[in-house]
Coordinates of C-alpha atoms and ligand atoms in Angstrom, one line a residue:
M9 CA 0.0 0.0 0.0
L10 CA 1.1 3.5 -0.9
I11 CA -1.7 5.7 0.4
S12 CA -4.6 5.0 2.7
V13 CA -7.5 7.5 2.9
D14 CA -9.9 6.8 5.7
N15 CA -13.3 8.4 6.3
V16 CA -12.1 11.9 5.1
S17 CA -14.6 14.7 5.1
V18 CA -14.1 18.3 3.9
S19 CA -16.4 21.3 4.0
Y20 CA -16.4 24.8 2.7
E21 CA -18.3 27.3 4.9
G22 CA -20.1 24.5 6.8
K23 CA -21.2 22.8 3.6
K24 CA -19.8 19.3 2.9
A25 CA -17.9 18.9 -0.3
V26 CA -16.4 15.5 0.5
D27 CA -18.3 13.2 2.9
G28 CA -16.6 10.2 4.6
V29 CA -14.5 9.0 1.7
S30 CA -12.2 6.0 2.1
F31 CA -10.0 4.4 -0.5
A32 CA -6.5 3.0 -0.9
V33 CA -3.8 3.4 -3.5
E34 CA -1.5 0.4 -4.2
K35 CA 2.0 0.7 -5.7
G36 CA 1.6 0.5 -9.5
D37 CA -2.0 1.5 -9.6
C38 CA -3.6 3.8 -12.1
L39 CA -6.5 5.0 -10.1
C40 CA -9.0 7.2 -12.0
V41 CA -11.3 9.5 -10.0
V42 CA -14.6 10.1 -11.9
G43 CA -17.8 11.9 -11.1
E44 CA -19.9 14.8 -12.2
N45 CA -18.8 18.5 -11.8
G46 CA -18.9 19.6 -8.2
S47 CA -18.8 16.0 -6.9
G48 CA -15.7 16.8 -4.7
K49 CA -13.0 15.2 -6.9
T50 CA -10.6 18.2 -6.8
T51 CA -11.3 18.9 -3.1
L52 CA -10.5 15.2 -2.2
I53 CA -7.3 15.2 -4.3
K54 CA -6.1 18.5 -2.8
T55 CA -6.7 17.0 0.6
V56 CA -4.5 14.1 -0.2
V57 CA -1.7 16.3 -1.6
G58 CA -2.0 18.5 1.6
L59 CA -3.3 21.7 0.0
Q60 CA -6.8 21.5 1.6
K61 CA -7.6 21.1 5.2
R62 CA -10.0 18.3 6.2
D63 CA -12.6 18.3 8.9
S64 CA -12.0 14.7 9.9
G65 CA -10.5 11.4 8.7
T66 CA -6.9 10.4 8.0
V67 CA -4.5 10.3 5.1
S68 CA -1.6 8.0 5.6
F69 CA 1.5 7.5 3.3
Y70 CA 3.6 4.3 3.3
G71 CA 7.2 4.5 2.1
L72 CA 6.5 8.0 0.7
N73 CA 6.7 11.6 1.9
R74 CA 4.2 14.2 0.8
S75 CA 7.1 16.1 -0.8
E76 CA 7.6 13.1 -3.1
I77 CA 4.2 13.5 -4.8
G78 CA 4.3 14.9 -8.4
Y79 CA 1.1 17.0 -8.6
L80 CA -0.4 18.4 -11.8
P81 CA -3.2 20.9 -10.8
Q82 CA -6.2 21.7 -12.9
Q83 CA -5.2 24.2 -15.6
T84 CA -6.2 27.8 -14.8
A85 CA -6.0 30.9 -17.0
E86 CA -3.3 32.4 -14.6
Q87 CA -1.1 29.3 -15.0
K88 CA -1.3 29.6 -18.8
D89 CA 0.0 33.1 -18.6
F90 CA 3.0 32.2 -16.4
P91 CA 5.9 34.5 -17.5
A92 CA 8.8 32.0 -17.5
S93 CA 10.7 29.8 -19.8
V94 CA 9.6 26.1 -20.1
F95 CA 12.9 25.1 -18.4
E96 CA 12.1 27.4 -15.4
V97 CA 8.6 26.0 -15.1
V98 CA 9.9 22.4 -15.2
L99 CA 12.7 23.1 -12.8
S100 CA 10.3 24.6 -10.3
G101 CA 9.0 21.1 -9.8
R102 CA 12.2 20.6 -7.6
L103 CA 11.1 23.3 -5.2
N104 CA 9.3 21.0 -2.8
R105 CA 12.5 19.0 -2.4
H106 CA 14.1 22.1 -1.0
G107 CA 11.2 22.6 1.5
G108 CA 9.4 24.9 -0.9
V109 CA 11.2 28.0 0.3
F110 CA 14.4 28.7 -1.5
A111 CA 14.7 28.7 -5.3
F112 CA 18.4 27.8 -5.2
Y113 CA 18.6 25.0 -7.6
N114 CA 21.7 22.8 -7.8
A115 CA 23.3 20.9 -10.6
I116 CA 21.2 17.7 -9.7
D117 CA 18.0 19.7 -10.0
R118 CA 19.0 21.0 -13.4
K119 CA 19.9 17.6 -14.6
I120 CA 16.6 16.1 -13.4
A121 CA 14.7 18.9 -15.1
A122 CA 16.6 18.4 -18.4
D123 CA 16.1 14.6 -18.2
N124 CA 12.3 15.0 -17.7
L125 CA 12.1 17.4 -20.7
E126 CA 13.8 14.8 -22.7
R127 CA 11.6 12.0 -21.3
L128 CA 8.5 13.8 -22.4
G129 CA 9.9 14.7 -25.8
I130 CA 9.9 18.5 -25.3
A131 CA 13.7 19.2 -24.9
R132 CA 13.5 21.4 -27.9
L133 CA 11.0 23.7 -26.2
K134 CA 13.3 24.3 -23.2
K135 CA 14.0 28.0 -23.9
R136 CA 10.5 28.9 -25.2
S137 CA 8.2 31.0 -23.1
F138 CA 5.7 28.8 -21.3
R139 CA 2.8 31.1 -22.2
E140 CA 3.5 30.6 -26.0
L141 CA 3.0 26.8 -25.8
S142 CA 0.0 24.9 -27.3
G143 CA -2.3 23.2 -24.9
G144 CA -0.7 19.8 -25.4
E145 CA 2.8 21.2 -25.0
R146 CA 1.8 23.0 -21.9
Q147 CA 0.4 19.8 -20.3
R148 CA 3.6 17.9 -21.2
A149 CA 5.7 20.7 -19.6
L150 CA 3.5 20.6 -16.4
L151 CA 3.8 16.8 -16.4
A152 CA 7.6 17.1 -16.7
R153 CA 7.4 19.6 -13.8
A154 CA 5.4 17.0 -11.7
L155 CA 8.0 14.3 -12.6
C156 CA 10.7 16.5 -11.1
A157 CA 9.2 15.9 -7.7
T158 CA 8.8 12.2 -7.9
D159 CA 9.7 8.8 -9.3
K160 CA 6.9 7.2 -7.3
L161 CA 3.5 8.9 -7.5
L162 CA 1.8 11.3 -9.9
I163 CA -1.5 13.0 -8.9
L164 CA -3.1 14.6 -11.9
D165 CA -6.2 16.8 -12.0
E166 CA -7.8 16.4 -15.4
P167 CA -4.6 16.0 -17.5
V168 CA -6.5 15.6 -20.8
T169 CA -9.3 18.1 -20.4
G170 CA -9.1 20.7 -23.2
L171 CA -6.8 18.6 -25.3
D172 CA -7.8 17.6 -28.8
P173 CA -8.1 13.9 -29.6
V174 CA -4.6 13.6 -31.0
M175 CA -3.0 15.3 -28.0
T176 CA -5.2 13.3 -25.6
A177 CA -4.0 10.0 -27.2
E178 CA -0.4 11.2 -26.8
M179 CA -0.9 12.2 -23.2
Y180 CA -2.4 8.8 -22.4
A181 CA 0.4 7.0 -24.2
I182 CA 2.9 9.0 -22.0
L183 CA 1.0 8.2 -18.8
E184 CA 0.7 4.5 -19.8
K185 CA 4.5 4.4 -20.3
L186 CA 5.2 6.1 -17.0
N187 CA 2.8 3.7 -15.2
A188 CA 4.6 0.7 -16.9
E189 CA 7.9 2.1 -15.6
G190 CA 6.5 1.7 -12.1
I191 CA 5.1 5.2 -11.3
T192 CA 1.8 5.0 -9.5
I193 CA -0.9 7.4 -11.0
V194 CA -4.0 8.9 -9.4
M195 CA -5.9 10.9 -12.0
I196 CA -9.1 12.9 -12.0
S197 CA -10.8 12.4 -15.4
H198 CA -13.9 13.5 -17.2
D199 CA -13.1 11.1 -19.9
M200 CA -14.9 7.9 -18.9
D201 CA -13.6 5.9 -21.9
G202 CA -10.0 6.9 -21.0
A203 CA -10.6 6.1 -17.3
V204 CA -11.8 2.5 -18.0
R205 CA -9.3 1.9 -20.7
Y206 CA -6.1 3.2 -19.0
G207 CA -7.1 2.9 -15.3
N208 CA -7.0 -0.3 -13.2
K209 CA -9.1 1.1 -10.4
I210 CA -12.0 3.6 -10.3
L211 CA -13.2 5.9 -7.5
H212 CA -16.6 7.4 -8.4
M213 CA -17.3 10.5 -6.4
A214 CA -20.7 12.0 -5.6
R215 CA -19.6 13.9 -2.5
S216 CA -19.2 10.4 -0.9
A217 CA -17.5 7.6 -2.7
I218 CA -20.3 5.8 -4.5
F219 CA -17.9 3.2 -6.0
F220 CA -14.3 2.2 -5.3
G221 CA -12.9 -0.9 -6.9
T222 CA -11.3 -2.4 -10.0
V223 CA -12.3 -1.3 -13.5
E224 CA -13.7 -4.8 -14.2
E225 CA -16.0 -4.5 -11.1
Y226 CA -16.9 -0.9 -12.1
T227 CA -17.9 -1.7 -15.7
A228 CA -20.2 -4.5 -14.4
T229 CA -22.2 -2.0 -12.2
E230 CA -25.6 -0.5 -12.9
L231 CA -23.9 2.9 -12.2
Y232 CA -21.6 2.4 -15.2
A233 CA -24.4 1.0 -17.4
G234 CA -26.6 4.0 -16.5
I235 CA -23.8 6.5 -17.5
N236 CA -23.3 4.7 -20.8
A237 CA -27.0 4.7 -21.5
R238 CA -27.3 8.4 -20.8
R239 CA -24.2 9.1 -23.0
R240 CA -25.9 7.1 -25.9
L241 CA -29.1 9.1 -25.5
G242 CA -27.0 12.3 -25.5
D243 CA -25.3 11.1 -28.8
L244 CA -28.8 10.4 -30.3
A245 CA -30.0 13.9 -29.3
V246 CA -27.1 15.6 -31.1
Ligands
ADP317 P1 -15.1 18.6 -8.7 O1 -13.6 18.6 -8.7 O2 -15.7 17.2 -8.7 O3 -15.7 19.4 -9.8 P2 -14.8 20.3 -6.4 O4 -14.0 19.6 -5.4 O5 -14.1 21.4 -7.2 O6 -15.6 19.3 -7.4 O7 -16.1 21.0 -5.7 C1 -16.9 20.3 -4.8 C2 -17.9 21.4 -4.2 O8 -17.2 22.3 -3.4 C3 -18.7 22.2 -5.2 O9 -20.0 22.4 -4.8 C4 -17.9 23.5 -5.3 O10 -18.7 24.5 -5.7 C5 -17.4 23.6 -3.8 N1 -16.1 24.3 -3.7 C6 -15.0 24.0 -4.3 N2 -14.0 24.8 -4.0 C7 -14.5 25.7 -3.1 C8 -14.0 26.9 -2.4 N3 -12.7 27.2 -2.5 N4 -14.9 27.6 -1.7 C9 -16.2 27.2 -1.6 N5 -16.7 26.1 -2.2 C10 -15.9 25.4 -3.0

């Protein structure tokens, strides 16, 4: 076991966003967190990463420090406009390893940043301004940044949202390769097909966890059948 989340609840201004959620992450998992908008996915993930205070419950790590998590937050307009080079953005993934305080990077940090640019096939973009990148390039740069923090666990908030089908397929191929190399992945996704294709476990949020288990178990549920039926009706309506 890598992470155990037990009975975690989180609220904003007295209103519960996450209600008594429990799940575990095993080494080598690709756990996909699904659920409708506003179902508490981002809040839960931020709680695991340590960016959000919880009301109750526990989050335990085994053989892993919080600073060793590679986190890719949901993309915001401000991040897209970040005035730095791609190399600087990727290198900033090393900050947590320095306690998150001093931006004094050493030669090892620079080597790790350069290696991760290479690993994701974007070494040629190193000197480019981050704000000039395409959506797919930006996600790769942010993934390279997350990899600078970890060789164990990536936590990704909607890594393919906003990407076109080609860039989405490329991003999944990269994540599949990293997972095969032994990196555990926890990923929030709106893409149900991607979740059941690339994930091995599913956590379905609706403020509480309405499903947690393997993809095989999930695709056999009425919950999944209902989602697919609604999607087909949606397709017919178009
Ligand atoms: P999801 O990621 O599934 O879309 P979120 O975790 O972002 O869901 O949000 C869960 C609920 O908490 C929503 O009702 C949302 O409006 C609310 N919420 C999220 N962030 C905040 C915040 N910073 N302040 C107040 N309410 C919030």
